[in-house]
Coordinates of C-alpha atoms in Angstrom, one line a residue:
Chain A
M1 CA -44.7 0.9 4.3
K2 CA -42.8 -2.3 5.1
P3 CA -44.6 -3.0 8.4
I4 CA -48.0 -2.4 6.7
R5 CA -47.1 -4.8 3.9
I6 CA -46.0 -7.4 6.5
L7 CA -49.2 -6.8 8.4
F8 CA -51.4 -7.4 5.3
R9 CA -49.4 -10.4 4.3
S10 CA -49.8 -11.8 7.8
I11 CA -53.6 -11.2 7.7
S12 CA -53.8 -12.9 4.3
S13 CA -51.7 -15.8 5.4
A14 CA -53.9 -16.2 8.6
F15 CA -57.0 -16.2 6.4
K16 CA -55.5 -18.8 4.1
S17 CA -54.6 -20.9 7.1
V18 CA -58.2 -20.8 8.4
I19 CA -59.4 -22.0 5.0
R20 CA -56.5 -24.5 4.5
N21 CA -57.1 -26.2 7.9
L22 CA -60.9 -25.9 7.4
S23 CA -62.0 -28.9 9.5
L24 CA -59.8 -27.8 12.4
S25 CA -61.0 -24.2 12.1
V26 CA -64.7 -25.4 12.0
A27 CA -64.1 -27.5 15.1
S28 CA -62.6 -24.6 17.1
I29 CA -65.2 -22.1 15.7
S30 CA -67.9 -24.5 16.9
C31 CA -66.4 -24.6 20.4
I32 CA -66.2 -20.8 20.4
I33 CA -69.8 -20.5 19.3
I34 CA -71.0 -22.8 22.1
T35 CA -68.9 -21.0 24.7
L36 CA -69.9 -17.5 23.5
I37 CA -73.6 -18.5 23.5
L38 CA -73.1 -19.6 27.1
V39 CA -71.3 -16.3 27.9
A40 CA -74.1 -14.4 26.2
F41 CA -76.6 -16.2 28.5
A42 CA -74.5 -15.4 31.5
V43 CA -74.1 -11.7 30.5
L44 CA -77.8 -11.2 29.7
L45 CA -78.8 -12.9 32.9
S46 CA -76.3 -11.0 35.1
A47 CA -77.1 -7.6 33.4
N48 CA -80.9 -8.2 34.0
I49 CA -80.3 -9.2 37.6
N50 CA -78.2 -6.1 38.1
N51 CA -81.0 -4.1 36.5
F52 CA -83.9 -5.4 38.6
T53 CA -81.7 -5.4 41.8
S54 CA -81.2 -1.7 41.3
D55 CA -84.9 -1.2 40.4
I56 CA -85.9 -2.9 43.7
E57 CA -83.2 -1.0 45.6
D58 CA -84.6 2.2 44.2
D59 CA -88.1 1.2 45.2
L60 CA -87.3 0.0 48.7
T61 CA -88.1 2.6 51.3
M62 CA -88.1 2.8 55.0
V63 CA -91.0 4.4 56.9
V64 CA -90.2 6.2 60.1
F65 CA -93.3 6.9 62.2
V66 CA -93.1 9.9 64.5
K67 CA -94.6 9.9 68.0
K68 CA -98.0 11.4 68.1
E69 CA -97.4 14.3 70.5
T70 CA -94.3 15.6 68.6
T71 CA -94.4 19.3 67.8
D72 CA -93.6 20.8 64.4
E73 CA -90.2 22.2 65.7
E74 CA -89.3 18.7 67.0
I75 CA -90.2 17.2 63.7
E76 CA -88.0 19.8 62.0
D77 CA -85.1 18.8 64.3
L78 CA -85.8 15.1 63.7
K79 CA -85.6 15.6 60.0
K80 CA -82.1 17.2 60.4
N81 CA -81.0 14.3 62.6
I82 CA -82.2 11.7 60.1
D83 CA -80.5 13.6 57.3
A84 CA -77.2 13.3 59.3
V85 CA -77.5 9.5 59.5
P86 CA -75.1 7.7 57.1
N87 CA -76.5 5.8 54.0
I88 CA -79.6 8.1 53.7
R89 CA -80.3 9.1 50.1
D90 CA -83.6 10.9 50.4
V91 CA -86.0 11.9 53.2
V92 CA -89.6 13.0 52.5
Y93 CA -91.9 14.1 55.3
K94 CA -95.5 13.3 55.2
S95 CA -98.0 14.8 57.7
K96 CA -100.8 12.7 59.0
V97 CA -103.2 14.7 56.8
Q98 CA -101.1 13.9 53.7
I99 CA -101.0 10.3 54.6
K100 CA -104.8 10.2 55.1
D101 CA -105.3 11.8 51.7
E102 CA -103.0 9.4 50.0
M103 CA -104.6 6.4 51.6
S104 CA -108.1 7.7 50.7
K105 CA -107.1 8.0 47.1
E106 CA -105.5 4.5 47.0
D107 CA -108.5 2.5 48.3
E108 CA -112.3 3.1 48.2
T109 CA -112.8 1.3 51.6
Y110 CA -110.2 3.5 53.3
N111 CA -111.8 6.5 51.7
R112 CA -115.2 5.6 53.1
I113 CA -113.8 5.1 56.6
M114 CA -111.5 8.1 56.7
S115 CA -114.0 10.5 55.2
E116 CA -116.0 10.2 58.5
W117 CA -113.0 11.3 60.6
K118 CA -113.0 14.9 61.8
E119 CA -109.8 16.8 61.5
D120 CA -108.8 16.4 65.1
E121 CA -109.8 12.7 65.1
N122 CA -107.1 11.6 62.6
P123 CA -105.4 8.7 64.5
L124 CA -102.6 8.4 61.9
K125 CA -99.0 9.3 62.8
P126 CA -96.8 11.6 60.7
A127 CA -94.0 9.8 59.0
F128 CA -90.7 10.2 57.1
I129 CA -90.4 8.1 53.9
I130 CA -86.7 7.4 53.6
S131 CA -84.7 5.8 50.7
V132 CA -81.2 4.6 51.3
D133 CA -78.0 4.2 49.2
K134 CA -77.1 0.6 50.1
I135 CA -79.9 -1.8 51.0
E136 CA -77.2 -4.2 52.4
V137 CA -76.9 -2.0 55.5
M138 CA -80.5 -0.9 55.6
G139 CA -80.9 -2.8 59.0
E140 CA -78.1 -0.7 60.6
T141 CA -79.6 2.5 59.3
A142 CA -83.0 1.6 60.7
N143 CA -81.4 0.8 64.1
T144 CA -79.7 4.2 64.2
I145 CA -82.9 6.0 63.3
M146 CA -84.8 4.0 65.9
N147 CA -82.6 5.4 68.6
L148 CA -83.3 9.1 67.6
E149 CA -85.6 11.1 69.8
H150 CA -89.4 11.2 68.9
V151 CA -89.2 8.2 66.6
D152 CA -92.0 5.7 67.3
I153 CA -91.6 2.9 64.8
V154 CA -89.2 2.2 61.9
K155 CA -90.6 -0.2 59.3
Y156 CA -89.0 -1.8 56.3
G157 CA -89.4 -5.2 54.6
K158 CA -86.5 -6.5 56.7
N159 CA -86.5 -10.2 55.9
M160 CA -87.6 -9.8 52.3
V161 CA -84.9 -7.2 51.6
E162 CA -82.2 -9.3 53.3
S163 CA -83.1 -12.5 51.5
L164 CA -83.5 -10.7 48.1
V165 CA -80.1 -9.2 48.6
D166 CA -78.5 -12.5 49.5
I167 CA -80.1 -14.4 46.5
F168 CA -79.2 -11.7 44.0
D169 CA -75.7 -11.6 45.4
I170 CA -75.3 -15.4 45.0
V171 CA -76.8 -15.4 41.4
K172 CA -74.5 -12.5 40.4
K173 CA -71.4 -14.2 41.8
V174 CA -72.3 -17.5 40.1
T175 CA -72.8 -15.9 36.7
Y176 CA -69.5 -13.9 37.1
V177 CA -67.6 -17.1 37.9
A178 CA -69.3 -18.9 35.0
V179 CA -68.4 -16.2 32.6
I180 CA -64.8 -16.1 33.7
A181 CA -64.5 -19.9 33.6
L182 CA -66.0 -20.0 30.1
V183 CA -63.6 -17.4 28.9
F184 CA -60.7 -19.5 30.0
V185 CA -62.2 -22.6 28.4
T186 CA -62.5 -20.8 25.1
A187 CA -58.9 -19.5 25.4
F188 CA -57.7 -23.0 26.0
L189 CA -59.6 -24.4 23.0
I190 CA -58.2 -21.7 20.7
S191 CA -54.8 -22.2 22.1
N192 CA -55.1 -25.9 21.2
T193 CA -56.3 -25.2 17.7
I194 CA -53.4 -22.8 17.1
K195 CA -51.0 -25.4 18.6
I196 CA -52.2 -28.0 16.0
T197 CA -51.9 -25.4 13.3
I198 CA -48.3 -24.7 14.4
Y199 CA -47.5 -28.4 14.3
S200 CA -49.1 -28.8 10.9
R201 CA -47.0 -25.9 9.6
K202 CA -43.8 -26.9 11.5
N203 CA -41.9 -27.5 8.3
E204 CA -42.8 -24.1 6.9
I205 CA -41.9 -22.4 10.2
D206 CA -38.5 -24.1 10.3
I207 CA -37.8 -23.0 6.7
M208 CA -38.9 -19.4 7.5
R209 CA -36.5 -19.4 10.5
L210 CA -33.6 -20.6 8.5
V211 CA -34.1 -18.1 5.6
G212 CA -34.1 -15.2 8.1
T213 CA -37.7 -14.4 8.6
S214 CA -38.1 -12.3 11.8
N215 CA -39.8 -13.9 14.8
M216 CA -42.5 -11.3 14.6
V217 CA -43.3 -12.1 11.0
I218 CA -43.5 -15.8 11.9
K219 CA -45.7 -15.2 14.9
L220 CA -48.1 -12.6 13.4
P221 CA -50.2 -14.9 11.2
F222 CA -50.9 -17.2 14.1
L223 CA -52.1 -14.3 16.2
F224 CA -54.3 -13.1 13.4
E225 CA -55.6 -16.7 13.0
G226 CA -56.7 -16.7 16.6
L227 CA -58.3 -13.3 16.1
F228 CA -60.2 -14.5 13.1
L229 CA -61.4 -17.7 14.8
G230 CA -62.6 -15.6 17.7
I231 CA -64.4 -13.0 15.5
I232 CA -65.9 -15.6 13.2
G233 CA -67.0 -17.7 16.2
S234 CA -68.8 -14.6 17.7
I235 CA -71.0 -14.1 14.7
L236 CA -73.7 -16.7 15.6
P237 CA -73.7 -15.8 19.3
V238 CA -74.3 -12.2 18.3
I239 CA -77.2 -13.2 16.1
F240 CA -78.5 -15.4 18.9
T241 CA -78.2 -12.5 21.3
I242 CA -79.9 -9.9 19.2
Y243 CA -82.8 -12.0 17.8
G244 CA -83.1 -14.3 20.9
Y245 CA -83.3 -11.5 23.4
I246 CA -85.7 -9.4 21.4
F247 CA -87.9 -12.4 20.8
L248 CA -87.9 -13.3 24.6
Y249 CA -88.5 -9.7 25.6
D250 CA -91.5 -9.4 23.2
K251 CA -92.9 -12.8 24.2
M252 CA -92.7 -12.1 27.9
G253 CA -94.0 -8.5 27.6
G254 CA -90.8 -7.0 29.0
V255 CA -91.1 -8.6 32.4
M256 CA -89.9 -11.8 34.0
F257 CA -92.7 -13.8 35.7
T258 CA -93.9 -10.7 37.6
K259 CA -94.2 -7.0 37.0
I260 CA -91.7 -6.3 39.8
I261 CA -88.9 -7.9 37.7
S262 CA -88.7 -5.9 34.5
L263 CA -86.3 -6.8 31.7
I264 CA -83.8 -4.4 30.2
N265 CA -85.1 -2.8 27.0
P266 CA -83.5 -4.7 24.1
Y267 CA -82.5 -1.7 21.9
D268 CA -79.1 -0.6 22.7
F269 CA -78.7 -3.3 25.3
V270 CA -78.4 -6.2 22.8
F271 CA -76.0 -4.2 20.6
K272 CA -73.8 -3.5 23.7
V273 CA -73.9 -7.2 24.7
S274 CA -73.0 -8.2 21.0
A275 CA -70.1 -5.8 21.1
V276 CA -68.9 -7.4 24.3
L277 CA -69.2 -10.9 22.7
V278 CA -67.1 -9.8 19.6
V279 CA -64.5 -8.2 21.9
I280 CA -64.4 -11.3 24.1
G281 CA -64.1 -13.6 21.0
A282 CA -61.3 -11.4 19.5
V283 CA -59.4 -10.9 22.8
V284 CA -59.7 -14.6 23.8
G285 CA -58.8 -15.7 20.3
M286 CA -55.6 -13.5 20.3
Y287 CA -54.8 -14.6 23.9
G288 CA -55.3 -18.3 23.1
S289 CA -53.0 -18.1 20.0
Y290 CA -50.5 -15.9 21.9
K291 CA -50.3 -18.6 24.6
A292 CA -49.8 -21.3 21.9
V293 CA -47.2 -19.3 20.0
R294 CA -45.2 -18.6 23.2
R295 CA -45.3 -22.2 24.3
Y296 CA -45.1 -24.2 21.1
L297 CA -43.3 -21.9 18.6
K298 CA -39.7 -22.2 19.7
I299 CA -37.9 -19.7 17.6
Chain B
M1 CA -10.2 -9.9 10.0
S2 CA -11.3 -12.7 7.7
F3 CA -14.9 -12.9 6.5
I4 CA -15.5 -16.0 8.5
E5 CA -13.4 -16.8 11.5
L6 CA -13.6 -19.4 14.2
Q7 CA -11.5 -18.7 17.4
D8 CA -10.9 -21.6 19.8
V9 CA -14.4 -23.0 19.3
Y10 CA -15.8 -25.9 21.3
K11 CA -19.2 -27.4 21.0
I12 CA -20.2 -29.9 23.6
Y13 CA -23.8 -31.2 23.5
K14 CA -25.9 -31.7 26.6
N15 CA -25.4 -35.4 26.4
G16 CA -21.7 -34.9 26.9
V17 CA -20.6 -35.5 23.2
T18 CA -17.9 -33.2 22.1
A19 CA -18.7 -32.3 18.4
I20 CA -16.1 -29.6 18.0
A21 CA -12.9 -29.2 20.1
D22 CA -10.6 -26.1 20.1
M23 CA -11.3 -25.3 16.4
S24 CA -9.8 -22.2 14.8
L25 CA -10.4 -21.4 11.1
K26 CA -10.2 -18.4 8.8
I27 CA -12.1 -18.1 5.5
K28 CA -11.5 -15.1 3.2
K29 CA -14.3 -13.3 1.4
G30 CA -15.1 -15.0 -2.0
D31 CA -13.4 -18.3 -1.0
F32 CA -14.8 -21.7 -1.9
V33 CA -14.1 -24.2 0.9
F34 CA -15.0 -27.8 1.1
V35 CA -15.5 -29.2 4.6
I36 CA -15.0 -33.0 4.6
G37 CA -14.9 -35.8 7.1
H38 CA -16.7 -38.9 8.0
T39 CA -20.2 -39.1 9.4
A40 CA -20.5 -37.5 12.9
C41 CA -17.0 -35.9 12.6
G42 CA -18.5 -32.4 13.4
K43 CA -18.8 -30.9 10.0
S44 CA -22.5 -30.4 10.2
T45 CA -22.1 -28.8 13.6
L46 CA -19.6 -26.5 12.2
I47 CA -21.9 -25.6 9.3
K48 CA -24.8 -25.1 11.7
M49 CA -22.8 -22.8 13.9
L50 CA -22.2 -20.4 11.0
Y51 CA -25.9 -19.7 10.7
R52 CA -26.5 -20.0 14.5
E53 CA -28.6 -23.1 14.4
E54 CA -26.1 -24.3 17.0
K55 CA -24.4 -22.1 19.5
P56 CA -20.8 -22.7 20.4
T57 CA -20.2 -23.8 24.0
K58 CA -16.9 -21.8 24.1
G59 CA -15.0 -19.6 21.7
N60 CA -16.0 -17.1 19.0
V61 CA -17.5 -17.5 15.6
F62 CA -17.4 -14.4 13.4
V63 CA -19.4 -14.2 10.2
G64 CA -19.1 -10.9 8.3
G65 CA -17.8 -9.2 11.4
V66 CA -20.6 -10.4 13.6
N67 CA -19.8 -12.6 16.6
V68 CA -22.5 -15.3 16.1
A69 CA -21.7 -16.9 19.4
K70 CA -22.8 -13.7 21.2
L71 CA -25.7 -12.9 19.0
K72 CA -29.1 -12.5 20.8
N73 CA -31.8 -14.9 19.7
S74 CA -34.0 -12.0 18.6
K75 CA -31.2 -10.8 16.2
V76 CA -30.5 -14.2 14.6
Y77 CA -32.8 -13.5 11.7
K78 CA -30.6 -10.5 10.6
L79 CA -27.6 -12.8 10.4
R80 CA -29.5 -15.4 8.4
R81 CA -30.5 -12.8 5.8
K82 CA -26.9 -12.4 5.0
I83 CA -26.4 -16.2 4.6
G84 CA -27.9 -18.5 2.0
I85 CA -28.4 -22.1 3.1
V86 CA -28.6 -25.1 0.8
F87 CA -29.9 -28.3 2.4
Q88 CA -29.4 -31.9 1.5
D89 CA -33.2 -32.5 1.6
Y90 CA -34.0 -29.2 -0.2
K91 CA -36.6 -28.2 2.4
L92 CA -39.1 -26.9 -0.1
L93 CA -42.8 -26.3 0.7
P94 CA -44.7 -28.9 -1.3
K95 CA -47.8 -26.8 -1.8
L96 CA -45.9 -23.9 -3.4
T97 CA -44.6 -23.6 -6.9
A98 CA -40.9 -23.1 -7.6
Y99 CA -41.6 -19.4 -8.0
E100 CA -43.6 -19.2 -4.8
N101 CA -40.9 -21.2 -2.9
V102 CA -38.3 -18.5 -3.7
A103 CA -40.7 -15.5 -3.5
F104 CA -41.9 -16.3 0.0
V105 CA -38.4 -15.5 1.4
L106 CA -38.6 -11.9 0.1
E107 CA -42.3 -11.6 1.0
S108 CA -41.4 -12.4 4.6
Y109 CA -38.7 -9.7 4.5
G110 CA -41.5 -7.2 3.5
Y111 CA -40.4 -6.6 -0.1
K112 CA -42.8 -5.1 -2.5
E113 CA -44.4 -7.4 -5.1
S114 CA -42.8 -5.3 -7.9
E115 CA -39.4 -5.9 -6.3
I116 CA -39.9 -9.6 -5.7
K117 CA -40.8 -10.7 -9.2
P118 CA -37.6 -9.6 -11.0
K119 CA -35.4 -10.9 -8.1
V120 CA -37.1 -14.3 -8.1
I121 CA -37.0 -14.7 -11.9
E122 CA -33.3 -13.7 -11.9
A123 CA -32.5 -16.3 -9.2
L124 CA -34.4 -19.0 -10.9
T125 CA -32.8 -18.1 -14.3
R126 CA -29.3 -18.3 -12.7
V127 CA -30.0 -21.9 -11.6
G128 CA -31.5 -22.7 -15.0
L129 CA -35.1 -23.1 -14.0
K130 CA -36.7 -20.2 -15.9
E131 CA -39.0 -22.7 -17.6
K132 CA -40.2 -24.3 -14.4
L133 CA -41.5 -21.3 -12.5
R134 CA -45.0 -22.8 -12.1
S135 CA -43.9 -26.4 -11.3
F136 CA -44.6 -27.8 -7.9
P137 CA -41.8 -29.7 -6.1
D138 CA -43.4 -33.1 -6.7
E139 CA -43.4 -32.4 -10.5
M140 CA -39.6 -31.8 -10.5
S141 CA -36.6 -34.1 -10.3
G142 CA -34.2 -34.1 -7.3
G143 CA -31.7 -32.0 -9.2
E144 CA -34.4 -29.4 -10.1
Q145 CA -35.6 -29.2 -6.5
Q146 CA -32.0 -28.6 -5.3
R147 CA -31.8 -25.8 -7.9
V148 CA -34.9 -24.2 -6.4
C149 CA -33.3 -24.5 -3.0
I150 CA -30.2 -22.8 -4.3
A151 CA -32.3 -20.1 -6.0
R152 CA -34.1 -19.5 -2.7
A153 CA -30.7 -19.3 -0.9
I154 CA -29.3 -16.7 -3.3
V155 CA -32.4 -14.6 -4.1
N156 CA -31.4 -12.0 -1.4
K157 CA -27.8 -12.0 -2.7
P158 CA -26.2 -13.3 0.4
K159 CA -22.5 -12.7 1.1
V160 CA -22.0 -16.4 2.0
L161 CA -23.6 -19.6 0.8
V162 CA -23.6 -22.5 3.3
C163 CA -24.2 -25.8 1.7
D164 CA -24.8 -28.9 3.9
E165 CA -24.2 -31.9 1.6
P166 CA -26.2 -30.5 -1.3
T167 CA -25.4 -33.4 -3.6
G168 CA -26.0 -36.1 -1.0
N169 CA -29.3 -37.2 -2.5
L170 CA -28.3 -36.8 -6.2
D171 CA -26.8 -39.0 -8.9
P172 CA -23.2 -38.2 -10.1
D173 CA -24.3 -36.4 -13.3
T174 CA -26.9 -34.2 -11.5
S175 CA -24.3 -33.5 -8.8
K176 CA -22.0 -32.2 -11.4
E177 CA -24.6 -29.8 -12.7
I178 CA -25.4 -28.6 -9.2
M179 CA -21.7 -28.0 -8.6
K180 CA -21.5 -26.0 -11.8
V181 CA -24.3 -23.8 -10.6
I182 CA -22.7 -23.3 -7.1
D183 CA -19.3 -22.6 -8.7
S184 CA -20.8 -20.0 -11.0
I185 CA -22.4 -18.3 -8.0
N186 CA -19.0 -18.1 -6.4
K187 CA -17.2 -16.8 -9.5
E188 CA -19.9 -14.5 -10.9
M189 CA -21.5 -13.1 -7.7
G190 CA -18.3 -13.3 -5.5
T191 CA -20.3 -15.2 -2.9
T192 CA -18.2 -17.1 -0.3
I193 CA -19.1 -20.8 -0.4
I194 CA -18.7 -23.3 2.4
M195 CA -19.8 -26.7 1.6
A196 CA -19.9 -29.8 3.7
T197 CA -19.7 -32.9 1.5
H198 CA -19.0 -36.6 1.3
D199 CA -18.7 -36.5 -2.5
R200 CA -15.1 -37.5 -3.3
D201 CA -15.4 -36.9 -7.0
I202 CA -16.6 -33.4 -6.7
V203 CA -13.8 -32.4 -4.2
N204 CA -11.1 -34.0 -6.3
R205 CA -12.4 -32.5 -9.6
M206 CA -12.9 -28.9 -8.4
K207 CA -9.5 -28.3 -6.7
K208 CA -10.7 -25.9 -4.1
R209 CA -9.6 -25.3 -0.5
V210 CA -10.3 -28.4 1.6
V211 CA -10.7 -28.5 5.4
V212 CA -10.6 -32.0 6.8
I213 CA -12.4 -32.5 10.1
K214 CA -11.7 -35.6 12.3
E215 CA -13.3 -36.1 15.6
G216 CA -14.2 -32.5 16.0
V217 CA -10.8 -31.0 15.2
I218 CA -9.2 -29.8 12.0
A219 CA -7.0 -32.6 10.7
G220 CA -5.9 -30.9 7.6
D221 CA -6.4 -27.6 5.6
Y222 CA -5.3 -27.6 2.0
E223 CA -5.4 -25.0 -0.7
K224 CA -6.5 -26.7 -3.9
G225 CA -6.7 -29.9 -2.0
S226 CA -8.4 -33.2 -2.7
Y227 CA -10.4 -35.8 -0.8
K228 CA -7.8 -37.9 1.0
V229 CA -9.4 -41.2 2.1
D230 CA -6.8 -41.7 4.9
E231 CA -7.5 -38.3 6.4
A232 CA -11.3 -38.2 6.1
H233 CA -11.8 -41.7 7.6

C-alpha cells in the first residue's frame, strides 16, 4: 500500500506543479504541440508514401515474351526455369489467344483489327506476366530471365521504376530523419522545462533531502510532470490528426493528385497515428524529465 | 558503543582547508551536548557529518550503530529518518501552512493520512503551536517558525535531534523559550540532543555537557560545562 500511496502523492504533486508553474507549463506544452504536429505530418506523410510505394510495387509487373516458334513443352520448361529465378513472386502464363482476347476487350479499335485475324494469323507472342518481391532488384531479375532459353523480350518500366524507387526512398529517409530530429528537440525542450521546475523548487528539494525523503520519492513527481506535459501536449496534435486527415481525405477524394497515388483510409489509421503521438508525447516527456532529473537533481 | 561516536575523523575540503582534524568523540544515548566554538572552527562541519551532509575524508562516524562515513548515497535517507534537524534559518516552505510543513515529511515517507494527522498535531502541540496549525510562515514570528521547524524535526520521533544554531536569529527571550522546548524533548522523549551554538547565555544557564572546538580539534569537553570565552575564541 505504501508504494501506491507514494505513487498517488507523486502524481498529485506533479499535477499541482504543472498548475503552479502554469506559464512555464504552457510554454513547454506549446512547444510539444508544435513539435508533435510536425511529427504527425511526418508520420502521415511517410505512412502514405509507404502505402503507395507498396501499391505501386504490387502493380508493377514484368512481361516476358516467348519466341514465336516455342513449343508447349518448351514453354512448360521455361515456366519452371522462371519460377526458379530469385525474387519471383508470381508467374502467370498467357497464350497468344488469351492476349488477343484481352486486348480486344480493352479497346474497340484493337477489337476491330483483331477480329479480322484468322486463328493461324495471330502475330502476337505468348507471354509470362511476372510480379517480383523487390522492385529495387527488378533489373537484375529481368537480366537473368533474358538469358533463359526461348525468351524473346523482357519488358518492364525500367527507368520509371528505378526513379520512383529512388524518389520514394529519399522522401522516406528524409521523413524518418525529420521525425527522429523532432523527437530529440521535444525531449530537449521538456528537459529544459523540468530543469527550470527543479530550480524553482530547489529549496523544497533540499528540505526533502534533509528530512529523509528517499531519492525515488523526490524524483517521481518530476518524472510524472514530464509525462503530463507530454500527454497534455499531444491532445491538440491528436485532434489535428484525426480531423485534419479525415478532412483532407474527403476533400481530395481519397487520392493524392492522381488515382495512382491513393491515400490510406482514415478510419483506424488516424487512431493508430494518434496513439503513436500520445505514446511519443508520454515517452519523450518522461525521457526529457529523466534527463533533467539525472543531470540537475543532485541527491 | 556510544550512540554517537567519532573515531579519528578528518575533514579536508577540496580547497585544502582542514575543517576537522583527528577528532574523536563519544555521546551517550539521551545526552544533551552543546558544541561551541568561534565561526569557522569546524562545528558546523561536525554537525553536518552526523546527518551525512558532509562525508569525512578519513575516520568513522557512527550514529545509532551505523557508520555514516561508509553509508551509500542511496541509503542516506534512511539515516536521516532517524535524525531530526533544526536549522538556524528554519527552512520552512513558504507556501505551506504550519500543519502542512510538518505533515509533508510523513507524506513523503508514505504514511497514511489517518496516521499523519495525530502525529502532526502531537508534534505541533509539543512545541506550543496547536493554535497556529493553519498559519503560513510569513504570518508567524521567528520564534514560532523555529517551533514549526522543531515540530517537523521531531514528528517522526527521531532518536537524535541535531540543532545547528537554532537560536542564532532569535532575541534572548525567544531563545529561552526555544531552549525550553528542546530541553523538554530531551527529558520527556529521551531524544539525544547535539546543538551547535554561539549563545553564551544559553550554554551557561543550562549546565549541560559542552564540547569546545578550536581550529578543527576538540579543545575541551566538560560535563555540566559553561561557555568559556578564552577557550571558544
